[in-house]
Amino acid sequence: PGFERREEYRFTTGEGEPRTLIRKEVTYYLAESLRTDVRIAEAEASEYAWLSLKDALRKLRYPGRRRLLEDAARAAGCVPPG
């Protein structure tokens, strides 16, 4: 349905000094899978899960990511517009 959202964030990595500042930009898209078995790129993700919208929202720590998921669910027709 043309859903696309971008997010930028920063974090530091390393122990002690010097620490390295990492800047990340992530683009989120909607996609439909015809299969339930998933292969993930181990360098990018350590696990995945198929969750209900309610459970997925509960797992998200940051309000901005909850809003993003709610927007995606609306765009996909999973919840009424609002």
PDB file of N, CA, C and O in Angstrom:
ATOM      1  N   PRO A   1       0.789  -1.210   0.000  1.00  0.00           N
ATOM      2  CA  PRO A   1       0.000   0.000   0.000  1.00  0.00           C
ATOM      3  C   PRO A   1       0.836   1.282   0.000  1.00  0.00           C
ATOM      4  O   PRO A   1       0.330   2.339   0.277  1.00  0.00           O
ATOM      5  N   GLY A   2       2.114   1.198  -0.268  1.00  0.00           N
ATOM      6  CA  GLY A   2       2.941   2.388  -0.334  1.00  0.00           C
ATOM      7  C   GLY A   2       3.440   2.899   1.003  1.00  0.00           C
ATOM      8  O   GLY A   2       3.896   4.033   1.097  1.00  0.00           O
ATOM      9  N   PHE A   3       3.357   2.111   2.041  1.00  0.00           N
ATOM     10  CA  PHE A   3       3.826   2.533   3.363  1.00  0.00           C
ATOM     11  C   PHE A   3       5.354   2.560   3.384  1.00  0.00           C
ATOM     12  O   PHE A   3       6.012   1.592   3.007  1.00  0.00           O
ATOM     13  N   GLU A   4       5.898   3.669   3.830  1.00  0.00           N
ATOM     14  CA  GLU A   4       7.354   3.797   3.989  1.00  0.00           C
ATOM     15  C   GLU A   4       7.614   4.810   5.097  1.00  0.00           C
ATOM     16  O   GLU A   4       7.081   5.907   5.074  1.00  0.00           O
ATOM     17  N   ARG A   5       8.421   4.420   6.082  1.00  0.00           N
ATOM     18  CA  ARG A   5       8.798   5.332   7.170  1.00  0.00           C
ATOM     19  C   ARG A   5      10.299   5.207   7.408  1.00  0.00           C
ATOM     20  O   ARG A   5      10.863   4.123   7.305  1.00  0.00           O
ATOM     21  N   ARG A   6      10.917   6.327   7.748  1.00  0.00           N
ATOM     22  CA  ARG A   6      12.354   6.340   8.058  1.00  0.00           C
ATOM     23  C   ARG A   6      12.566   6.698   9.518  1.00  0.00           C
ATOM     24  O   ARG A   6      11.816   7.493  10.083  1.00  0.00           O
ATOM     25  N   GLU A   7      13.603   6.136  10.066  1.00  0.00           N
ATOM     26  CA  GLU A   7      13.975   6.423  11.452  1.00  0.00           C
ATOM     27  C   GLU A   7      15.495   6.570  11.502  1.00  0.00           C
ATOM     28  O   GLU A   7      16.210   5.785  10.896  1.00  0.00           O
ATOM     29  N   GLU A   8      15.953   7.569  12.216  1.00  0.00           N
ATOM     30  CA  GLU A   8      17.387   7.745  12.442  1.00  0.00           C
ATOM     31  C   GLU A   8      17.645   7.679  13.932  1.00  0.00           C
ATOM     32  O   GLU A   8      16.850   8.183  14.726  1.00  0.00           O
ATOM     33  N   TYR A   9      18.739   7.037  14.303  1.00  0.00           N
ATOM     34  CA  TYR A   9      19.125   7.018  15.707  1.00  0.00           C
ATOM     35  C   TYR A   9      20.625   6.853  15.816  1.00  0.00           C
ATOM     36  O   TYR A   9      21.303   6.528  14.850  1.00  0.00           O
ATOM     37  N   ARG A  10      21.140   7.103  17.004  1.00  0.00           N
ATOM     38  CA  ARG A  10      22.580   6.991  17.276  1.00  0.00           C
ATOM     39  C   ARG A  10      22.798   6.197  18.542  1.00  0.00           C
ATOM     40  O   ARG A  10      21.963   6.219  19.441  1.00  0.00           O
ATOM     41  N   PHE A  11      23.924   5.531  18.598  1.00  0.00           N
ATOM     42  CA  PHE A  11      24.322   4.834  19.817  1.00  0.00           C
ATOM     43  C   PHE A  11      25.837   4.717  19.821  1.00  0.00           C
ATOM     44  O   PHE A  11      26.494   4.948  18.806  1.00  0.00           O
ATOM     45  N   THR A  12      26.389   4.389  20.974  1.00  0.00           N
ATOM     46  CA  THR A  12      27.836   4.198  21.061  1.00  0.00           C
ATOM     47  C   THR A  12      28.128   2.724  21.235  1.00  0.00           C
ATOM     48  O   THR A  12      27.314   1.964  21.754  1.00  0.00           O
ATOM     49  N   THR A  13      29.301   2.330  20.788  1.00  0.00           N
ATOM     50  CA  THR A  13      29.730   0.952  20.909  1.00  0.00           C
ATOM     51  C   THR A  13      31.153   0.925  21.459  1.00  0.00           C
ATOM     52  O   THR A  13      31.895   1.888  21.319  1.00  0.00           O
ATOM     53  N   GLY A  14      31.511  -0.183  22.060  1.00  0.00           N
ATOM     54  CA  GLY A  14      32.838  -0.318  22.632  1.00  0.00           C
ATOM     55  C   GLY A  14      32.790  -0.189  24.145  1.00  0.00           C
ATOM     56  O   GLY A  14      31.814   0.286  24.713  1.00  0.00           O
ATOM     57  N   GLU A  15      33.844  -0.621  24.760  1.00  0.00           N
ATOM     58  CA  GLU A  15      33.934  -0.539  26.219  1.00  0.00           C
ATOM     59  C   GLU A  15      35.057   0.401  26.596  1.00  0.00           C
ATOM     60  O   GLU A  15      36.099   0.436  25.942  1.00  0.00           O
ATOM     61  N   GLY A  16      34.858   1.150  27.669  1.00  0.00           N
ATOM     62  CA  GLY A  16      35.880   2.089  28.095  1.00  0.00           C
ATOM     63  C   GLY A  16      36.045   3.197  27.075  1.00  0.00           C
ATOM     64  O   GLY A  16      35.115   3.589  26.399  1.00  0.00           O
ATOM     65  N   GLU A  17      37.234   3.709  26.966  1.00  0.00           N
ATOM     66  CA  GLU A  17      37.538   4.780  26.000  1.00  0.00           C
ATOM     67  C   GLU A  17      38.524   4.250  24.980  1.00  0.00           C
ATOM     68  O   GLU A  17      39.400   3.471  25.328  1.00  0.00           O
ATOM     69  N   PRO A  18      38.496   4.600  23.755  1.00  0.00           N
ATOM     70  CA  PRO A  18      37.470   5.456  23.150  1.00  0.00           C
ATOM     71  C   PRO A  18      36.250   4.645  22.753  1.00  0.00           C
ATOM     72  O   PRO A  18      36.359   3.479  22.380  1.00  0.00           O
ATOM     73  N   ARG A  19      35.095   5.262  22.816  1.00  0.00           N
ATOM     74  CA  ARG A  19      33.863   4.649  22.335  1.00  0.00           C
ATOM     75  C   ARG A  19      33.580   5.206  20.939  1.00  0.00           C
ATOM     76  O   ARG A  19      34.001   6.297  20.614  1.00  0.00           O
ATOM     77  N   THR A  20      32.891   4.433  20.138  1.00  0.00           N
ATOM     78  CA  THR A  20      32.596   4.846  18.768  1.00  0.00           C
ATOM     79  C   THR A  20      31.118   5.201  18.654  1.00  0.00           C
ATOM     80  O   THR A  20      30.258   4.424  19.078  1.00  0.00           O
ATOM     81  N   LEU A  21      30.833   6.360  18.092  1.00  0.00           N
ATOM     82  CA  LEU A  21      29.454   6.779  17.851  1.00  0.00           C
ATOM     83  C   LEU A  21      28.996   6.197  16.516  1.00  0.00           C
ATOM     84  O   LEU A  21      29.644   6.379  15.492  1.00  0.00           O
ATOM     85  N   ILE A  22      27.889   5.487  16.548  1.00  0.00           N
ATOM     86  CA  ILE A  22      27.317   4.867  15.358  1.00  0.00           C
ATOM     87  C   ILE A  22      26.015   5.586  15.023  1.00  0.00           C
ATOM     88  O   ILE A  22      25.170   5.778  15.899  1.00  0.00           O
ATOM     89  N   ARG A  23      25.850   5.991  13.788  1.00  0.00           N
ATOM     90  CA  ARG A  23      24.616   6.605  13.311  1.00  0.00           C
ATOM     91  C   ARG A  23      23.931   5.616  12.378  1.00  0.00           C
ATOM     92  O   ARG A  23      24.557   5.093  11.463  1.00  0.00           O
ATOM     93  N   LYS A  24      22.655   5.339  12.636  1.00  0.00           N
ATOM     94  CA  LYS A  24      21.897   4.384  11.826  1.00  0.00           C
ATOM     95  C   LYS A  24      20.677   5.072  11.228  1.00  0.00           C
ATOM     96  O   LYS A  24      20.065   5.920  11.867  1.00  0.00           O
ATOM     97  N   GLU A  25      20.352   4.685  10.021  1.00  0.00           N
ATOM     98  CA  GLU A  25      19.094   5.091   9.400  1.00  0.00           C
ATOM     99  C   GLU A  25      18.401   3.820   8.938  1.00  0.00           C
ATOM    100  O   GLU A  25      19.009   2.972   8.271  1.00  0.00           O
ATOM    101  N   VAL A  26      17.142   3.677   9.322  1.00  0.00           N
ATOM    102  CA  VAL A  26      16.365   2.490   8.991  1.00  0.00           C
ATOM    103  C   VAL A  26      15.138   2.940   8.200  1.00  0.00           C
ATOM    104  O   VAL A  26      14.502   3.925   8.550  1.00  0.00           O
ATOM    105  N   THR A  27      14.824   2.218   7.144  1.00  0.00           N
ATOM    106  CA  THR A  27      13.604   2.470   6.384  1.00  0.00           C
ATOM    107  C   THR A  27      12.702   1.263   6.556  1.00  0.00           C
ATOM    108  O   THR A  27      13.125   0.123   6.344  1.00  0.00           O
ATOM    109  N   TYR A  28      11.470   1.526   6.940  1.00  0.00           N
ATOM    110  CA  TYR A  28      10.474   0.471   7.160  1.00  0.00           C
ATOM    111  C   TYR A  28       9.499   0.453   5.987  1.00  0.00           C
ATOM    112  O   TYR A  28       9.027   1.496   5.542  1.00  0.00           O
ATOM    113  N   TYR A  29       9.195  -0.740   5.500  1.00  0.00           N
ATOM    114  CA  TYR A  29       8.223  -0.950   4.430  1.00  0.00           C
ATOM    115  C   TYR A  29       7.243  -2.026   4.884  1.00  0.00           C
ATOM    116  O   TYR A  29       7.567  -2.839   5.755  1.00  0.00           O
ATOM    117  N   LEU A  30       6.087  -2.070   4.279  1.00  0.00           N
ATOM    118  CA  LEU A  30       5.163  -3.176   4.492  1.00  0.00           C
ATOM    119  C   LEU A  30       5.429  -4.243   3.439  1.00  0.00           C
ATOM    120  O   LEU A  30       5.709  -3.927   2.287  1.00  0.00           O
ATOM    121  N   ALA A  31       5.321  -5.479   3.848  1.00  0.00           N
ATOM    122  CA  ALA A  31       5.476  -6.592   2.917  1.00  0.00           C
ATOM    123  C   ALA A  31       4.564  -7.725   3.371  1.00  0.00           C
ATOM    124  O   ALA A  31       4.200  -7.805   4.544  1.00  0.00           O
ATOM    125  N   GLU A  32       4.207  -8.557   2.452  1.00  0.00           N
ATOM    126  CA  GLU A  32       3.404  -9.725   2.770  1.00  0.00           C
ATOM    127  C   GLU A  32       4.227 -10.965   2.461  1.00  0.00           C
ATOM    128  O   GLU A  32       4.859 -11.052   1.412  1.00  0.00           O
ATOM    129  N   SER A  33       4.210 -11.900   3.389  1.00  0.00           N
ATOM    130  CA  SER A  33       4.928 -13.155   3.180  1.00  0.00           C
ATOM    131  C   SER A  33       3.928 -14.267   2.904  1.00  0.00           C
ATOM    132  O   SER A  33       2.904 -14.370   3.580  1.00  0.00           O
ATOM    133  N   LEU A  34       4.253 -15.072   1.928  1.00  0.00           N
ATOM    134  CA  LEU A  34       3.408 -16.226   1.629  1.00  0.00           C
ATOM    135  C   LEU A  34       3.882 -17.468   2.369  1.00  0.00           C
ATOM    136  O   LEU A  34       3.283 -18.526   2.252  1.00  0.00           O
ATOM    137  N   ARG A  35       4.959 -17.311   3.135  1.00  0.00           N
ATOM    138  CA  ARG A  35       5.529 -18.429   3.895  1.00  0.00           C
ATOM    139  C   ARG A  35       5.696 -18.014   5.347  1.00  0.00           C
ATOM    140  O   ARG A  35       5.849 -16.840   5.649  1.00  0.00           O
ATOM    141  N   THR A  36       5.719 -18.987   6.242  1.00  0.00           N
ATOM    142  CA  THR A  36       5.931 -18.682   7.654  1.00  0.00           C
ATOM    143  C   THR A  36       7.355 -19.008   8.106  1.00  0.00           C
ATOM    144  O   THR A  36       7.757 -18.597   9.178  1.00  0.00           O
ATOM    145  N   ASP A  37       8.096 -19.747   7.291  1.00  0.00           N
ATOM    146  CA  ASP A  37       9.492 -20.006   7.640  1.00  0.00           C
ATOM    147  C   ASP A  37      10.334 -18.822   7.150  1.00  0.00           C
ATOM    148  O   ASP A  37      10.143 -18.332   6.053  1.00  0.00           O
ATOM    149  N   VAL A  38      11.240 -18.380   7.994  1.00  0.00           N
ATOM    150  CA  VAL A  38      11.986 -17.154   7.733  1.00  0.00           C
ATOM    151  C   VAL A  38      13.475 -17.433   7.877  1.00  0.00           C
ATOM    152  O   VAL A  38      13.897 -18.151   8.781  1.00  0.00           O
ATOM    153  N   ARG A  39      14.262 -16.860   7.000  1.00  0.00           N
ATOM    154  CA  ARG A  39      15.724 -16.860   7.142  1.00  0.00           C
ATOM    155  C   ARG A  39      16.146 -15.423   7.392  1.00  0.00           C
ATOM    156  O   ARG A  39      15.769 -14.532   6.632  1.00  0.00           O
ATOM    157  N   ILE A  40      16.903 -15.203   8.445  1.00  0.00           N
ATOM    158  CA  ILE A  40      17.326 -13.845   8.761  1.00  0.00           C
ATOM    159  C   ILE A  40      18.829 -13.711   8.535  1.00  0.00           C
ATOM    160  O   ILE A  40      19.570 -14.691   8.610  1.00  0.00           O
ATOM    161  N   ALA A  41      19.245 -12.496   8.247  1.00  0.00           N
ATOM    162  CA  ALA A  41      20.673 -12.200   8.117  1.00  0.00           C
ATOM    163  C   ALA A  41      21.236 -12.051   9.524  1.00  0.00           C
ATOM    164  O   ALA A  41      20.887 -11.119  10.246  1.00  0.00           O
ATOM    165  N   GLU A  42      22.077 -12.988   9.935  1.00  0.00           N
ATOM    166  CA  GLU A  42      22.573 -13.004  11.304  1.00  0.00           C
ATOM    167  C   GLU A  42      23.361 -11.751  11.670  1.00  0.00           C
ATOM    168  O   GLU A  42      23.422 -11.376  12.829  1.00  0.00           O
ATOM    169  N   ALA A  43      23.917 -11.065  10.690  1.00  0.00           N
ATOM    170  CA  ALA A  43      24.645  -9.831  10.973  1.00  0.00           C
ATOM    171  C   ALA A  43      23.678  -8.694  11.309  1.00  0.00           C
ATOM    172  O   ALA A  43      24.084  -7.701  11.916  1.00  0.00           O
ATOM    173  N   GLU A  44      22.422  -8.818  10.928  1.00  0.00           N
ATOM    174  CA  GLU A  44      21.440  -7.750  11.131  1.00  0.00           C
ATOM    175  C   GLU A  44      20.443  -8.040  12.244  1.00  0.00           C
ATOM    176  O   GLU A  44      19.902  -7.122  12.839  1.00  0.00           O
ATOM    177  N   ALA A  45      20.141  -9.306  12.495  1.00  0.00           N
ATOM    178  CA  ALA A  45      19.119  -9.653  13.488  1.00  0.00           C
ATOM    179  C   ALA A  45      19.496 -10.972  14.162  1.00  0.00           C
ATOM    180  O   ALA A  45      20.099 -11.843  13.544  1.00  0.00           O
ATOM    181  N   SER A  46      19.126 -11.098  15.418  1.00  0.00           N
ATOM    182  CA  SER A  46      19.448 -12.330  16.141  1.00  0.00           C
ATOM    183  C   SER A  46      18.235 -13.232  16.300  1.00  0.00           C
ATOM    184  O   SER A  46      18.378 -14.409  16.606  1.00  0.00           O
ATOM    185  N   GLU A  47      17.031 -12.686  16.113  1.00  0.00           N
ATOM    186  CA  GLU A  47      15.830 -13.505  16.242  1.00  0.00           C
ATOM    187  C   GLU A  47      14.660 -12.815  15.558  1.00  0.00           C
ATOM    188  O   GLU A  47      14.741 -11.647  15.198  1.00  0.00           O
ATOM    189  N   TYR A  48      13.575 -13.546  15.383  1.00  0.00           N
ATOM    190  CA  TYR A  48      12.345 -12.994  14.843  1.00  0.00           C
ATOM    191  C   TYR A  48      11.184 -13.699  15.525  1.00  0.00           C
ATOM    192  O   TYR A  48      11.354 -14.731  16.172  1.00  0.00           O
ATOM    193  N   ALA A  49       9.991 -13.138  15.374  1.00  0.00           N
ATOM    194  CA  ALA A  49       8.786 -13.752  15.927  1.00  0.00           C
ATOM    195  C   ALA A  49       7.585 -13.288  15.118  1.00  0.00           C
ATOM    196  O   ALA A  49       7.566 -12.168  14.609  1.00  0.00           O
ATOM    197  N   TRP A  50       6.604 -14.159  14.977  1.00  0.00           N
ATOM    198  CA  TRP A  50       5.315 -13.785  14.412  1.00  0.00           C
ATOM    199  C   TRP A  50       4.431 -13.455  15.605  1.00  0.00           C
ATOM    200  O   TRP A  50       4.175 -14.303  16.452  1.00  0.00           O
ATOM    201  N   LEU A  51       3.966 -12.201  15.694  1.00  0.00           N
ATOM    202  CA  LEU A  51       3.189 -11.757  16.847  1.00  0.00           C
ATOM    203  C   LEU A  51       1.884 -11.126  16.414  1.00  0.00           C
ATOM    204  O   LEU A  51       1.789 -10.555  15.322  1.00  0.00           O
ATOM    205  N   SER A  52       0.910 -11.176  17.296  1.00  0.00           N
ATOM    206  CA  SER A  52      -0.304 -10.389  17.077  1.00  0.00           C
ATOM    207  C   SER A  52       0.073  -8.918  17.225  1.00  0.00           C
ATOM    208  O   SER A  52       1.106  -8.581  17.830  1.00  0.00           O
ATOM    209  N   LEU A  53      -0.742  -8.037  16.692  1.00  0.00           N
ATOM    210  CA  LEU A  53      -0.475  -6.600  16.817  1.00  0.00           C
ATOM    211  C   LEU A  53      -0.391  -6.211  18.288  1.00  0.00           C
ATOM    212  O   LEU A  53       0.526  -5.485  18.693  1.00  0.00           O
ATOM    213  N   LYS A  54      -1.300  -6.705  19.088  1.00  0.00           N
ATOM    214  CA  LYS A  54      -1.316  -6.382  20.521  1.00  0.00           C
ATOM    215  C   LYS A  54      -0.010  -6.801  21.194  1.00  0.00           C
ATOM    216  O   LYS A  54       0.593  -6.029  21.936  1.00  0.00           O
ATOM    217  N   ASP A  55       0.457  -8.012  20.922  1.00  0.00           N
ATOM    218  CA  ASP A  55       1.701  -8.490  21.529  1.00  0.00           C
ATOM    219  C   ASP A  55       2.916  -7.734  21.006  1.00  0.00           C
ATOM    220  O   ASP A  55       3.846  -7.443  21.744  1.00  0.00           O
ATOM    221  N   ALA A  56       2.914  -7.411  19.712  1.00  0.00           N
ATOM    222  CA  ALA A  56       4.032  -6.654  19.135  1.00  0.00           C
ATOM    223  C   ALA A  56       4.115  -5.267  19.758  1.00  0.00           C
ATOM    224  O   ALA A  56       5.208  -4.802  20.112  1.00  0.00           O
ATOM    225  N   LEU A  57       2.973  -4.594  19.913  1.00  0.00           N
ATOM    226  CA  LEU A  57       2.968  -3.266  20.537  1.00  0.00           C
ATOM    227  C   LEU A  57       3.487  -3.336  21.967  1.00  0.00           C
ATOM    228  O   LEU A  57       4.211  -2.450  22.427  1.00  0.00           O
ATOM    229  N   ARG A  58       3.155  -4.399  22.663  1.00  0.00           N
ATOM    230  CA  ARG A  58       3.594  -4.563  24.055  1.00  0.00           C
ATOM    231  C   ARG A  58       5.114  -4.756  24.146  1.00  0.00           C
ATOM    232  O   ARG A  58       5.751  -4.331  25.094  1.00  0.00           O
ATOM    233  N   LYS A  59       5.710  -5.363  23.135  1.00  0.00           N
ATOM    234  CA  LYS A  59       7.156  -5.615  23.147  1.00  0.00           C
ATOM    235  C   LYS A  59       7.987  -4.376  22.811  1.00  0.00           C
ATOM    236  O   LYS A  59       9.162  -4.322  23.154  1.00  0.00           O
ATOM    237  N   LEU A  60       7.396  -3.410  22.122  1.00  0.00           N
ATOM    238  CA  LEU A  60       8.160  -2.237  21.700  1.00  0.00           C
ATOM    239  C   LEU A  60       8.403  -1.299  22.877  1.00  0.00           C
ATOM    240  O   LEU A  60       7.476  -0.919  23.586  1.00  0.00           O
ATOM    241  N   ARG A  61       9.646  -0.902  23.050  1.00  0.00           N
ATOM    242  CA  ARG A  61      10.054  -0.093  24.193  1.00  0.00           C
ATOM    243  C   ARG A  61       9.804   1.394  23.986  1.00  0.00           C
ATOM    244  O   ARG A  61       9.520   2.123  24.924  1.00  0.00           O
ATOM    245  N   TYR A  62       9.925   1.865  22.737  1.00  0.00           N
ATOM    246  CA  TYR A  62       9.873   3.304  22.480  1.00  0.00           C
ATOM    247  C   TYR A  62       8.529   3.707  21.870  1.00  0.00           C
ATOM    248  O   TYR A  62       8.044   3.065  20.939  1.00  0.00           O
ATOM    249  N   PRO A  63       7.926   4.809  22.377  1.00  0.00           N
ATOM    250  CA  PRO A  63       6.628   5.259  21.862  1.00  0.00           C
ATOM    251  C   PRO A  63       6.635   5.536  20.358  1.00  0.00           C
ATOM    252  O   PRO A  63       5.654   5.234  19.673  1.00  0.00           O
ATOM    253  N   GLY A  64       7.727   6.067  19.828  1.00  0.00           N
ATOM    254  CA  GLY A  64       7.808   6.345  18.397  1.00  0.00           C
ATOM    255  C   GLY A  64       7.694   5.082  17.562  1.00  0.00           C
ATOM    256  O   GLY A  64       7.091   5.083  16.486  1.00  0.00           O
ATOM    257  N   ARG A  65       8.248   3.996  18.048  1.00  0.00           N
ATOM    258  CA  ARG A  65       8.148   2.722  17.313  1.00  0.00           C
ATOM    259  C   ARG A  65       6.755   2.125  17.435  1.00  0.00           C
ATOM    260  O   ARG A  65       6.265   1.480  16.509  1.00  0.00           O
ATOM    261  N   ARG A  66       6.103   2.348  18.576  1.00  0.00           N
ATOM    262  CA  ARG A  66       4.707   1.894  18.695  1.00  0.00           C
ATOM    263  C   ARG A  66       3.825   2.658  17.702  1.00  0.00           C
ATOM    264  O   ARG A  66       2.975   2.062  17.039  1.00  0.00           O
ATOM    265  N   ARG A  67       4.038   3.976  17.583  1.00  0.00           N
ATOM    266  CA  ARG A  67       3.268   4.765  16.615  1.00  0.00           C
ATOM    267  C   ARG A  67       3.531   4.275  15.191  1.00  0.00           C
ATOM    268  O   ARG A  67       2.612   4.162  14.378  1.00  0.00           O
ATOM    269  N   LEU A  68       4.790   3.969  14.895  1.00  0.00           N
ATOM    270  CA  LEU A  68       5.146   3.473  13.566  1.00  0.00           C
ATOM    271  C   LEU A  68       4.410   2.168  13.264  1.00  0.00           C
ATOM    272  O   LEU A  68       3.838   2.001  12.187  1.00  0.00           O
ATOM    273  N   LEU A  69       4.384   1.250  14.219  1.00  0.00           N
ATOM    274  CA  LEU A  69       3.691  -0.023  14.017  1.00  0.00           C
ATOM    275  C   LEU A  69       2.187   0.191  13.878  1.00  0.00           C
ATOM    276  O   LEU A  69       1.543  -0.436  13.029  1.00  0.00           O
ATOM    277  N   GLU A  70       1.620   1.088  14.667  1.00  0.00           N
ATOM    278  CA  GLU A  70       0.197   1.386  14.537  1.00  0.00           C
ATOM    279  C   GLU A  70      -0.114   1.978  13.159  1.00  0.00           C
ATOM    280  O   GLU A  70      -1.114   1.618  12.536  1.00  0.00           O
ATOM    281  N   ASP A  71       0.737   2.878  12.676  1.00  0.00           N
ATOM    282  CA  ASP A  71       0.560   3.452  11.332  1.00  0.00           C
ATOM    283  C   ASP A  71       0.625   2.356  10.268  1.00  0.00           C
ATOM    284  O   ASP A  71      -0.163   2.342   9.322  1.00  0.00           O
ATOM    285  N   ALA A  72       1.576   1.450  10.405  1.00  0.00           N
ATOM    286  CA  ALA A  72       1.714   0.347   9.442  1.00  0.00           C
ATOM    287  C   ALA A  72       0.489  -0.555   9.484  1.00  0.00           C
ATOM    288  O   ALA A  72      -0.013  -0.985   8.430  1.00  0.00           O
ATOM    289  N   ALA A  73      -0.011  -0.838  10.679  1.00  0.00           N
ATOM    290  CA  ALA A  73      -1.198  -1.694  10.809  1.00  0.00           C
ATOM    291  C   ALA A  73      -2.408  -1.038  10.152  1.00  0.00           C
ATOM    292  O   ALA A  73      -3.197  -1.699   9.469  1.00  0.00           O
ATOM    293  N   ARG A  74      -2.543   0.281  10.324  1.00  0.00           N
ATOM    294  CA  ARG A  74      -3.644   0.988   9.664  1.00  0.00           C
ATOM    295  C   ARG A  74      -3.482   0.940   8.142  1.00  0.00           C
ATOM    296  O   ARG A  74      -4.440   0.690   7.414  1.00  0.00           O
ATOM    297  N   ALA A  75      -2.255   1.172   7.661  1.00  0.00           N
ATOM    298  CA  ALA A  75      -2.003   1.149   6.215  1.00  0.00           C
ATOM    299  C   ALA A  75      -2.290  -0.223   5.625  1.00  0.00           C
ATOM    300  O   ALA A  75      -2.729  -0.330   4.482  1.00  0.00           O
ATOM    301  N   ALA A  76      -2.069  -1.262   6.405  1.00  0.00           N
ATOM    302  CA  ALA A  76      -2.310  -2.637   5.923  1.00  0.00           C
ATOM    303  C   ALA A  76      -3.761  -3.061   6.096  1.00  0.00           C
ATOM    304  O   ALA A  76      -4.144  -4.150   5.675  1.00  0.00           O
ATOM    305  N   GLY A  77      -4.569  -2.199   6.736  1.00  0.00           N
ATOM    306  CA  GLY A  77      -5.980  -2.546   6.937  1.00  0.00           C
ATOM    307  C   GLY A  77      -6.220  -3.438   8.122  1.00  0.00           C
ATOM    308  O   GLY A  77      -7.284  -4.062   8.232  1.00  0.00           O
ATOM    309  N   CYS A  78      -5.254  -3.526   9.031  1.00  0.00           N
ATOM    310  CA  CYS A  78      -5.392  -4.390  10.206  1.00  0.00           C
ATOM    311  C   CYS A  78      -6.186  -3.735  11.333  1.00  0.00           C
ATOM    312  O   CYS A  78      -6.683  -4.424  12.209  1.00  0.00           O
ATOM    313  N   VAL A  79      -6.250  -2.422  11.327  1.00  0.00           N
ATOM    314  CA  VAL A  79      -7.039  -1.684  12.326  1.00  0.00           C
ATOM    315  C   VAL A  79      -7.755  -0.551  11.588  1.00  0.00           C
ATOM    316  O   VAL A  79      -7.285  -0.083  10.553  1.00  0.00           O
ATOM    317  N   PRO A  80      -8.877  -0.115  12.136  1.00  0.00           N
ATOM    318  CA  PRO A  80      -9.598   0.978  11.469  1.00  0.00           C
ATOM    319  C   PRO A  80      -8.785   2.266  11.470  1.00  0.00           C
ATOM    320  O   PRO A  80      -7.987   2.493  12.367  1.00  0.00           O
ATOM    321  N   PRO A  81      -8.964   3.116  10.459  1.00  0.00           N
ATOM    322  CA  PRO A  81      -8.260   4.396  10.443  1.00  0.00           C
ATOM    323  C   PRO A  81      -8.634   5.219  11.672  1.00  0.00           C
ATOM    324  O   PRO A  81      -9.718   5.124  12.179  1.00  0.00           O
ATOM    325  N   GLY A  82      -7.703   6.020  12.123  1.00  0.00           N
ATOM    326  CA  GLY A  82      -8.050   6.822  13.280  1.00  0.00           C
ATOM    327  C   GLY A  82      -6.901   7.572  13.729  1.00  0.00           C
ATOM    328  O   GLY A  82      -6.693   8.370  14.452  1.00  0.00           O
TER     329      GLY A  82
END
